[in-house]
mmCIF file with all atom_site columns, C-alpha atoms in Angstrom:
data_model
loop_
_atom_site.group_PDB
_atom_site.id
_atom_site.type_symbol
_atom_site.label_atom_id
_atom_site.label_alt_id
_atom_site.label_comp_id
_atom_site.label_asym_id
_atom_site.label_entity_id
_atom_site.label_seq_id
_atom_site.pdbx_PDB_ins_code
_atom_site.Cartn_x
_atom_site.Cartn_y
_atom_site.Cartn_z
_atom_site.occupancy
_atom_site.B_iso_or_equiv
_atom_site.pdbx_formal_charge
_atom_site.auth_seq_id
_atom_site.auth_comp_id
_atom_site.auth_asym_id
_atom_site.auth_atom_id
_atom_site.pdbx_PDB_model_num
ATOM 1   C CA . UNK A 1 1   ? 35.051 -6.798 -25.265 1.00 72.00 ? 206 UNK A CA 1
ATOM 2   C CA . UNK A 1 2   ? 34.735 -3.728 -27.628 1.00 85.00 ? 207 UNK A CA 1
ATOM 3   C CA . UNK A 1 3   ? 33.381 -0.396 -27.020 1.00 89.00 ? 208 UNK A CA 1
ATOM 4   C CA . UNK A 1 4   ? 29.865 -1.209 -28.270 1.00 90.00 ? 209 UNK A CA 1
ATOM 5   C CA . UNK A 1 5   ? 29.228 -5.081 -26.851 1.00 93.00 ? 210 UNK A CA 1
ATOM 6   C CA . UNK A 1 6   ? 30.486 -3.048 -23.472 1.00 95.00 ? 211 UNK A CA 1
ATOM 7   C CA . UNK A 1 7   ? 27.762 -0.532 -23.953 1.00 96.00 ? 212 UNK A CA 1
ATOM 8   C CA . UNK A 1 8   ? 25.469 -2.924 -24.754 1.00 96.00 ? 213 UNK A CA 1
ATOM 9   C CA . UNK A 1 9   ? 25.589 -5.061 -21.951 1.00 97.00 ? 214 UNK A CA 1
ATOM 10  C CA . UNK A 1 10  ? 25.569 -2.362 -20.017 1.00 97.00 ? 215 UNK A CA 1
ATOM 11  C CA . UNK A 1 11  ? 22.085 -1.177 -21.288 1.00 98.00 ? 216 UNK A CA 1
ATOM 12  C CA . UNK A 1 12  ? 20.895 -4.831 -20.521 1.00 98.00 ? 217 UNK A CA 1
ATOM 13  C CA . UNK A 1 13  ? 22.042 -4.724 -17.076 1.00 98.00 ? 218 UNK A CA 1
ATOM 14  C CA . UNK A 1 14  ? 20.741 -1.365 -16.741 1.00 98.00 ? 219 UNK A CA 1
ATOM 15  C CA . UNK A 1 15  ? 17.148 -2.414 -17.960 1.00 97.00 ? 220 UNK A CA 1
ATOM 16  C CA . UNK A 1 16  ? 17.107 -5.598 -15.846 1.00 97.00 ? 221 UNK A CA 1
ATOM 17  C CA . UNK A 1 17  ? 18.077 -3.439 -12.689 1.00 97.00 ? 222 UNK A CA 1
ATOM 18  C CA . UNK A 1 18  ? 15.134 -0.862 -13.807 1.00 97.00 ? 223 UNK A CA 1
ATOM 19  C CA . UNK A 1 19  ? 12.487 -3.300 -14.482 1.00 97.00 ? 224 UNK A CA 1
ATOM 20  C CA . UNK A 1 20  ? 13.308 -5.484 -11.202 1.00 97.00 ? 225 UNK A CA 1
ATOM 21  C CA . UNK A 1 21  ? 12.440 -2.226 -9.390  1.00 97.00 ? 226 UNK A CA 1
ATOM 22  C CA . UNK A 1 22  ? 9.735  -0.924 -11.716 1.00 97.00 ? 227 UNK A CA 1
ATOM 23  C CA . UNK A 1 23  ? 11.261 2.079  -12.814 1.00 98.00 ? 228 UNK A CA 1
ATOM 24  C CA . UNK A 1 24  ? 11.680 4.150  -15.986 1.00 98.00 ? 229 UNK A CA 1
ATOM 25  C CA . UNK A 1 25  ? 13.792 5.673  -17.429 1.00 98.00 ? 230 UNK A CA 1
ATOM 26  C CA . UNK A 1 26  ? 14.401 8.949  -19.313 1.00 98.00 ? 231 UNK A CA 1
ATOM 27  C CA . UNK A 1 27  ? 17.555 10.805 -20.678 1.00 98.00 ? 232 UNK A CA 1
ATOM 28  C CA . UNK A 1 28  ? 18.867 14.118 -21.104 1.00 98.00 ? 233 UNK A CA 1
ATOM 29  C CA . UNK A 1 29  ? 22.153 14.236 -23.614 1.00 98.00 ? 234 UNK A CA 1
ATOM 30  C CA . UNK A 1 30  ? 23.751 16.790 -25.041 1.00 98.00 ? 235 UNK A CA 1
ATOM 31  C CA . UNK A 1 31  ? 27.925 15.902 -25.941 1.00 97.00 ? 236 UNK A CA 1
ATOM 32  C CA . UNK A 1 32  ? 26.307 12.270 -26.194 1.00 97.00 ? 237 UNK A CA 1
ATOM 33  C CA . UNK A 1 33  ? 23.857 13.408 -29.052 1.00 97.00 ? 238 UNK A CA 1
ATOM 34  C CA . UNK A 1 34  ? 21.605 10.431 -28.206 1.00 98.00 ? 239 UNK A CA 1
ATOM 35  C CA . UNK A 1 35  ? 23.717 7.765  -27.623 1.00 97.00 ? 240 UNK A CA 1
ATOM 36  C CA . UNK A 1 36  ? 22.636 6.854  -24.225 1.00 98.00 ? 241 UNK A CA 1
ATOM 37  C CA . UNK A 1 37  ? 18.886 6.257  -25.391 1.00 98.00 ? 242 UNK A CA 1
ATOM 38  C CA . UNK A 1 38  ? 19.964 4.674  -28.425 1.00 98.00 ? 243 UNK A CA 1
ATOM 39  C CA . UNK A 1 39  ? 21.987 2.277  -26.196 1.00 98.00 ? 244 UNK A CA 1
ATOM 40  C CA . UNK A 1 40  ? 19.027 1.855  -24.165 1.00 98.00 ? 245 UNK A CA 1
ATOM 41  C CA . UNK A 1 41  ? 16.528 1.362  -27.290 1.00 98.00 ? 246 UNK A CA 1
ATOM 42  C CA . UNK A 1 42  ? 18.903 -1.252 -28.618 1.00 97.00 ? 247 UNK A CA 1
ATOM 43  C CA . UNK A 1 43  ? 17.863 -3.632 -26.090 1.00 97.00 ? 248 UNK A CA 1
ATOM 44  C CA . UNK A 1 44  ? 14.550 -5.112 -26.978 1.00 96.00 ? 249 UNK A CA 1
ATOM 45  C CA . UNK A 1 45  ? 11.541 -4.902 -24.017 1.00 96.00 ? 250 UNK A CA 1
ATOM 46  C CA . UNK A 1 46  ? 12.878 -1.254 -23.145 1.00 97.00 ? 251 UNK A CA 1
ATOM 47  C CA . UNK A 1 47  ? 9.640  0.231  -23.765 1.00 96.00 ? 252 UNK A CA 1
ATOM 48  C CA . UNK A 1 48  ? 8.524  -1.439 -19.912 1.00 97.00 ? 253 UNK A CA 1
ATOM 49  C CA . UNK A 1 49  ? 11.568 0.832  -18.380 1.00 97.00 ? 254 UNK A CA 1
ATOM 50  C CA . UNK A 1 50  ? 12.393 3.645  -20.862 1.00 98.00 ? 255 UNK A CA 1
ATOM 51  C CA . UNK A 1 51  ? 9.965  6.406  -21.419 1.00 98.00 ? 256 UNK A CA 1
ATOM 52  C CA . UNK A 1 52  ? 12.060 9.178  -23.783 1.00 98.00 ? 257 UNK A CA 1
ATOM 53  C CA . UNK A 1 53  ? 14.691 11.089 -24.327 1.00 98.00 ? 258 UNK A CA 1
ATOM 54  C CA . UNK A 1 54  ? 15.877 14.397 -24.622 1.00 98.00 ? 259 UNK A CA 1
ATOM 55  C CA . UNK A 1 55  ? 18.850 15.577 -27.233 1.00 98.00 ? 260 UNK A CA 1
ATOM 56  C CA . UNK A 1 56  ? 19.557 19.021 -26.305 1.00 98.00 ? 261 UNK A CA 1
ATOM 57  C CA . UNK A 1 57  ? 22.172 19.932 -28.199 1.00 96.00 ? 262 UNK A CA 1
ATOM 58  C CA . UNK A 1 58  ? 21.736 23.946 -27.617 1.00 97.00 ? 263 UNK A CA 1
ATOM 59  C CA . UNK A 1 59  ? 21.730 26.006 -24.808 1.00 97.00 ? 264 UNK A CA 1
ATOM 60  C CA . UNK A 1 60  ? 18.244 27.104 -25.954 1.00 98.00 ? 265 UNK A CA 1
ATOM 61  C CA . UNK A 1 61  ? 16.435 23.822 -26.402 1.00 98.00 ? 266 UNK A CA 1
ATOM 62  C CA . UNK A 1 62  ? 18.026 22.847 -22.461 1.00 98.00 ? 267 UNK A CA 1
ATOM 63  C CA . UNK A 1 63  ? 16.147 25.648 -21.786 1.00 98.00 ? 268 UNK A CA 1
ATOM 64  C CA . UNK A 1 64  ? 12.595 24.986 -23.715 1.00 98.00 ? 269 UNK A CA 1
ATOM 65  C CA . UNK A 1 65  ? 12.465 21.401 -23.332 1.00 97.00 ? 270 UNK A CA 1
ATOM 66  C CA . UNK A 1 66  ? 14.394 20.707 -19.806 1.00 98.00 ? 271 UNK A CA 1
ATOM 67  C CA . UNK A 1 67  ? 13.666 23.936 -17.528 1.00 98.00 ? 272 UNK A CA 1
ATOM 68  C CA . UNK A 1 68  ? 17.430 24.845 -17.125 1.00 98.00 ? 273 UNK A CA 1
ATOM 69  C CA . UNK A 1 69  ? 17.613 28.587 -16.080 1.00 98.00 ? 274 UNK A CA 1
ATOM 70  C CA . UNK A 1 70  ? 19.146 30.260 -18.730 1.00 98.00 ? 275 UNK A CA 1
ATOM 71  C CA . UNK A 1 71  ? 20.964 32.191 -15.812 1.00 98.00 ? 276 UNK A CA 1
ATOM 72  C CA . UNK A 1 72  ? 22.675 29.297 -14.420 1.00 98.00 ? 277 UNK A CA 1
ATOM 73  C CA . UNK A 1 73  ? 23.926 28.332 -18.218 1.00 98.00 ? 278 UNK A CA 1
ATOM 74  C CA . UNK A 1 74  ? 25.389 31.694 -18.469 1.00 97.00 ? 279 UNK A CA 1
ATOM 75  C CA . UNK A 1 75  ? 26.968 31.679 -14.559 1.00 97.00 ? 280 UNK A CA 1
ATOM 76  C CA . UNK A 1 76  ? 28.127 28.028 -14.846 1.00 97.00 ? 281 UNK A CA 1
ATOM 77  C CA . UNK A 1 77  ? 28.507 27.095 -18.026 1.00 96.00 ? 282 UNK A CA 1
ATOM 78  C CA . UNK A 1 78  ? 26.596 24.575 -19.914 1.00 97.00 ? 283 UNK A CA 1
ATOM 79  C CA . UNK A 1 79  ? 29.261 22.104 -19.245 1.00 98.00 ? 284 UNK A CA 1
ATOM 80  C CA . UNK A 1 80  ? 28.768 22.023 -15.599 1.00 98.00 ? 285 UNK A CA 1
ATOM 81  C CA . UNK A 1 81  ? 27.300 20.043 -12.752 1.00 98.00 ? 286 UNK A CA 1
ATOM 82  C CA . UNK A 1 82  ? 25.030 22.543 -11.975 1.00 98.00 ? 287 UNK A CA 1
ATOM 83  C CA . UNK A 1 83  ? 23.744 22.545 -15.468 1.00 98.00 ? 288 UNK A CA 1
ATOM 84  C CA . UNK A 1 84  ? 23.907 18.484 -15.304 1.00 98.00 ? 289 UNK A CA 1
ATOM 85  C CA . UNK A 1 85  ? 21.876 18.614 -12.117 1.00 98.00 ? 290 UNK A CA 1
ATOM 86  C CA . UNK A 1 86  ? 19.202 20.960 -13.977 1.00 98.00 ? 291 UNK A CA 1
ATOM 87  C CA . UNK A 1 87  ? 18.893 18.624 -17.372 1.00 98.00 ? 292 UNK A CA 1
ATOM 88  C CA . UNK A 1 88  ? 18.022 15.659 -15.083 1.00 98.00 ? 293 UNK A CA 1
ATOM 89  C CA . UNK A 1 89  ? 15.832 17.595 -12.835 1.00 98.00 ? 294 UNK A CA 1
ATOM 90  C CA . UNK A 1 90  ? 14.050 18.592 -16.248 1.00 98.00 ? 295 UNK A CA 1
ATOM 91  C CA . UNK A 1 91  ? 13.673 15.443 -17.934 1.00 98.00 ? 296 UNK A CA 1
ATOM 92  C CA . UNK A 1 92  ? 11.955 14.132 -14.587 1.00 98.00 ? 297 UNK A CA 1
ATOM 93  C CA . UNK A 1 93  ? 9.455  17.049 -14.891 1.00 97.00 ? 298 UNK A CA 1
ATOM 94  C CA . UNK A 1 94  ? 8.932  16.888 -18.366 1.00 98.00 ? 299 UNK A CA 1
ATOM 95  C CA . UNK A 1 95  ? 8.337  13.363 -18.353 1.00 98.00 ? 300 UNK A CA 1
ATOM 96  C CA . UNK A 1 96  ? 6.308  9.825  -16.757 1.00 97.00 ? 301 UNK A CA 1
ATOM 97  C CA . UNK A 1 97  ? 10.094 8.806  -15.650 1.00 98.00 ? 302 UNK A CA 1
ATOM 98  C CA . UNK A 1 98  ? 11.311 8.075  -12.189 1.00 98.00 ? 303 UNK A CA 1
ATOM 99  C CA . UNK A 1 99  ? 15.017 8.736  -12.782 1.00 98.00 ? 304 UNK A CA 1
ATOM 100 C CA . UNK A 1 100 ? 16.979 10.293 -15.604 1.00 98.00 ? 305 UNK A CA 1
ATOM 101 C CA . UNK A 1 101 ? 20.169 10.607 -16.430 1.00 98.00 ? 306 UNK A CA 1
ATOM 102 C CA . UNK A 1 102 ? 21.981 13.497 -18.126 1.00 98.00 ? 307 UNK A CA 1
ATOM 103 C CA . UNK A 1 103 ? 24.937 14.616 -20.343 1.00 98.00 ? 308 UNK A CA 1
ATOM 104 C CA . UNK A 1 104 ? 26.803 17.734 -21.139 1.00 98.00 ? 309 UNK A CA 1
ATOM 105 C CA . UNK A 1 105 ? 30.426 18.346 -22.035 1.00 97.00 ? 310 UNK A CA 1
ATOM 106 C CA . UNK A 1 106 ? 32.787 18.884 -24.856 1.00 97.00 ? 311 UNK A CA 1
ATOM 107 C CA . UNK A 1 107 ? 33.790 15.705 -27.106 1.00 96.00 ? 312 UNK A CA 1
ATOM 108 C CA . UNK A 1 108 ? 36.254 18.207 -29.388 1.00 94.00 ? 313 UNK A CA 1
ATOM 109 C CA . UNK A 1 109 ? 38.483 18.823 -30.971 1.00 94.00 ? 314 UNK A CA 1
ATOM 110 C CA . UNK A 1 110 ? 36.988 22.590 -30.312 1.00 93.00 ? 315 UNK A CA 1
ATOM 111 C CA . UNK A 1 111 ? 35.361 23.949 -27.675 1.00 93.00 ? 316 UNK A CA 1
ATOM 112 C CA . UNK A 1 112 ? 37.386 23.979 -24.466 1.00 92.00 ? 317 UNK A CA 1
ATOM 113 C CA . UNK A 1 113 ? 37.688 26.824 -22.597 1.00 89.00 ? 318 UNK A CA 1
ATOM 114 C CA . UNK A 1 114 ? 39.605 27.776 -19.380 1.00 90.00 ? 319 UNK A CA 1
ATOM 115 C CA . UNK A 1 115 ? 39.528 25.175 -17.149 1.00 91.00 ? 320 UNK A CA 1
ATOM 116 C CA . UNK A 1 116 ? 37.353 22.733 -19.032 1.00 95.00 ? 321 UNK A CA 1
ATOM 117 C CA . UNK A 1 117 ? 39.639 21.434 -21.678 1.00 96.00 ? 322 UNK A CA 1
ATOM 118 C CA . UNK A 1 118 ? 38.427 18.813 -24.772 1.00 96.00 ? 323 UNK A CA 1
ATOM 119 C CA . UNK A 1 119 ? 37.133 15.830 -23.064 1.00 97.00 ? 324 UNK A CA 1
ATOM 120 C CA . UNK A 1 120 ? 35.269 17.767 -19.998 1.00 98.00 ? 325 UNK A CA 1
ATOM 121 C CA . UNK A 1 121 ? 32.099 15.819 -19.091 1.00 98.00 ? 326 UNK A CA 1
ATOM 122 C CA . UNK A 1 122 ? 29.683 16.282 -16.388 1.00 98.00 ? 327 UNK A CA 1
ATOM 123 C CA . UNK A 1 123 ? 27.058 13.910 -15.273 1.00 98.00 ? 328 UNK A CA 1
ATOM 124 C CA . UNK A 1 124 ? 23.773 13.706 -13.427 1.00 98.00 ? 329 UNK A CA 1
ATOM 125 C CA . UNK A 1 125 ? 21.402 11.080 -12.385 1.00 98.00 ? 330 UNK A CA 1
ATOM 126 C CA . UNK A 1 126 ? 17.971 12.278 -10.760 1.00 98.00 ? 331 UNK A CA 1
ATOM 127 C CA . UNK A 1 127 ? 14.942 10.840 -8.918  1.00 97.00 ? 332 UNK A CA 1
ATOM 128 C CA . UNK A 1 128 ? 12.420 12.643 -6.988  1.00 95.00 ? 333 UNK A CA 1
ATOM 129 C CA . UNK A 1 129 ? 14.588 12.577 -3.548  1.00 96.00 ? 334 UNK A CA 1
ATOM 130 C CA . UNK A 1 130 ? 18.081 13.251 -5.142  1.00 97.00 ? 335 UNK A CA 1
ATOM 131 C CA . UNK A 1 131 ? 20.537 14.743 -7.414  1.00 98.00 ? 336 UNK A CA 1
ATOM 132 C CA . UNK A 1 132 ? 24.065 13.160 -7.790  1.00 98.00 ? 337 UNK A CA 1
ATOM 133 C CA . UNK A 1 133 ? 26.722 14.812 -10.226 1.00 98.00 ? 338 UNK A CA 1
ATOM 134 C CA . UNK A 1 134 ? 29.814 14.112 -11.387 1.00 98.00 ? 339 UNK A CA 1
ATOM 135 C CA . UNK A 1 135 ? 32.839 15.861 -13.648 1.00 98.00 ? 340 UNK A CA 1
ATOM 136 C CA . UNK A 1 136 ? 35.174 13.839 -15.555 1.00 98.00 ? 341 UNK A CA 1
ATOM 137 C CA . UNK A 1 137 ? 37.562 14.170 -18.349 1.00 98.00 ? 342 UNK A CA 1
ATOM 138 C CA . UNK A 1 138 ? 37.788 11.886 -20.875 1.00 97.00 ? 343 UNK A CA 1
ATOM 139 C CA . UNK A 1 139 ? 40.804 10.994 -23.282 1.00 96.00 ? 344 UNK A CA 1
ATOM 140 C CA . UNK A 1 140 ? 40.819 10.427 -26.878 1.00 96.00 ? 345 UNK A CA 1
ATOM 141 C CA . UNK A 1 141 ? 39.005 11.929 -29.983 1.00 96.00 ? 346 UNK A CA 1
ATOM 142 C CA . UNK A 1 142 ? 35.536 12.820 -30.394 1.00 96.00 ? 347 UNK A CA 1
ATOM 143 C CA . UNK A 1 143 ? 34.220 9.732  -30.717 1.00 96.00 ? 348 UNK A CA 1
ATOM 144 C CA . UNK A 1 144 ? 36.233 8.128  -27.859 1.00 96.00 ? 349 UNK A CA 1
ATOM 145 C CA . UNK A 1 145 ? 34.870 10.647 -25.640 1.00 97.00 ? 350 UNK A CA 1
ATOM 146 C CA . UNK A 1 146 ? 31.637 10.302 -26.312 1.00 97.00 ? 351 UNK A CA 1
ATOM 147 C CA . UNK A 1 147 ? 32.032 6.485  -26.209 1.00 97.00 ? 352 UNK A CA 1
ATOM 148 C CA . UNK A 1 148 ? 33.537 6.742  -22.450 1.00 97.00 ? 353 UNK A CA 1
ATOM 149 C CA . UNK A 1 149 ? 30.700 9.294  -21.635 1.00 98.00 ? 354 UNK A CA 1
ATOM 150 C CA . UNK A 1 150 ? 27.898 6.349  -22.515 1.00 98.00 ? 355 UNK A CA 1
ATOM 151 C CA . UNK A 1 151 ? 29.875 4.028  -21.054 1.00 98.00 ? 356 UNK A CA 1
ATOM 152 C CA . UNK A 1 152 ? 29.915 6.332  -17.420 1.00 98.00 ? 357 UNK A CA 1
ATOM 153 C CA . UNK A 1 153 ? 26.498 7.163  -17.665 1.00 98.00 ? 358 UNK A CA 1
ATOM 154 C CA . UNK A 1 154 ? 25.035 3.789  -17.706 1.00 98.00 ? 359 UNK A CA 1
ATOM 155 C CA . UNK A 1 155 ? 27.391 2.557  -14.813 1.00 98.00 ? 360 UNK A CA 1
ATOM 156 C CA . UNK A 1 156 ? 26.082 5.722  -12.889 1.00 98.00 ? 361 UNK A CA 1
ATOM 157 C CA . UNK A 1 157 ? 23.125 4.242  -14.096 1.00 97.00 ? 362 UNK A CA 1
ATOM 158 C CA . UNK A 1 158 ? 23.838 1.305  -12.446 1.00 97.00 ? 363 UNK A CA 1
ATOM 159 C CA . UNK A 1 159 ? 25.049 2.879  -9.168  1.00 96.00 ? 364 UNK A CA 1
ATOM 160 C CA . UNK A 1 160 ? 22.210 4.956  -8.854  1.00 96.00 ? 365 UNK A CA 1
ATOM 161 C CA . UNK A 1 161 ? 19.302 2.445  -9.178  1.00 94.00 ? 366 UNK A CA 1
ATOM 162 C CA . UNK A 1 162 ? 21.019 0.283  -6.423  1.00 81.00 ? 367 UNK A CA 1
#
């Protein structure tokens, strides 16, 4: 199975698990650009579990649209599970969802810094009762990463509604 039927079936089995439950969904990507909700979009009925999505690219728009003190971008980083933590957090707030999922890192081939090289991702998945992060690093080009990142965030996905 290639990249995309993989990410694809994931978004089915993440709506089924959503929908079972009654839940919605929302998503707030940054390295990812989108590619989580488009996942989601691409499988038709998603409009009974997704609600929207957030691309906040910027440090600035993470802090207009999501809430994310622009104090703990500038003591953490915005590739950090702190900052991952805060982008789900926000999308809950800012939307009718009752779980998001978020995505920050650095896909490359610039951007590392000390200690989070190219392929640095951090996670978070949010309800109203909990927070769970998670910091990976990915192998591969730009698009590979960002590939792998979908791929994580909609078996977190997965994890996190069961």
């Amino acid at each position: 199975m290639n990249s995309t039927d993989t990410i694809l079936d994931l978004a089915a089995q993440v709506g089924k698990s959503l929908q079972a439950k009654g839940l919605i969904l929302a998503t707030a990507e940054s390295c990812t650009g989108g590619g989580v909700a488009q996942a989601i979009t691409e499988i038709a009925g998603s409009t009974a579990w997704f609600d929207c999505g957030f691309v906040t690219y910027s440090n600035a728009s993470k802090t207009e649209m999501l809430d994310v003190s622009a104090a703990l971008i500038a003591q953490m980083g915005s590739v950090s599970e702190e900052v991952a933590a805060a982008m789900a957090t926000g999308a809950l707030g800012a939307s009718n969802a009752h779980l998001a999922v978020s995505t920050t890192g650095i896909a490359g081939p610039t951007g590392a810094v000390p200690g989070k090289p190219v392929g640095t991702v951090c996670f978070g998945w949010a309800n109203a009762d909990t927070v769970h992060t998670e910091r990976l690093v990915f192998a591969g080009d730009r698009r590979a990463v960002r590939e792998q990142t979908v791929i994580h965030a909609l078996q977190g996905l997965l994890r996190f509604i069961d």
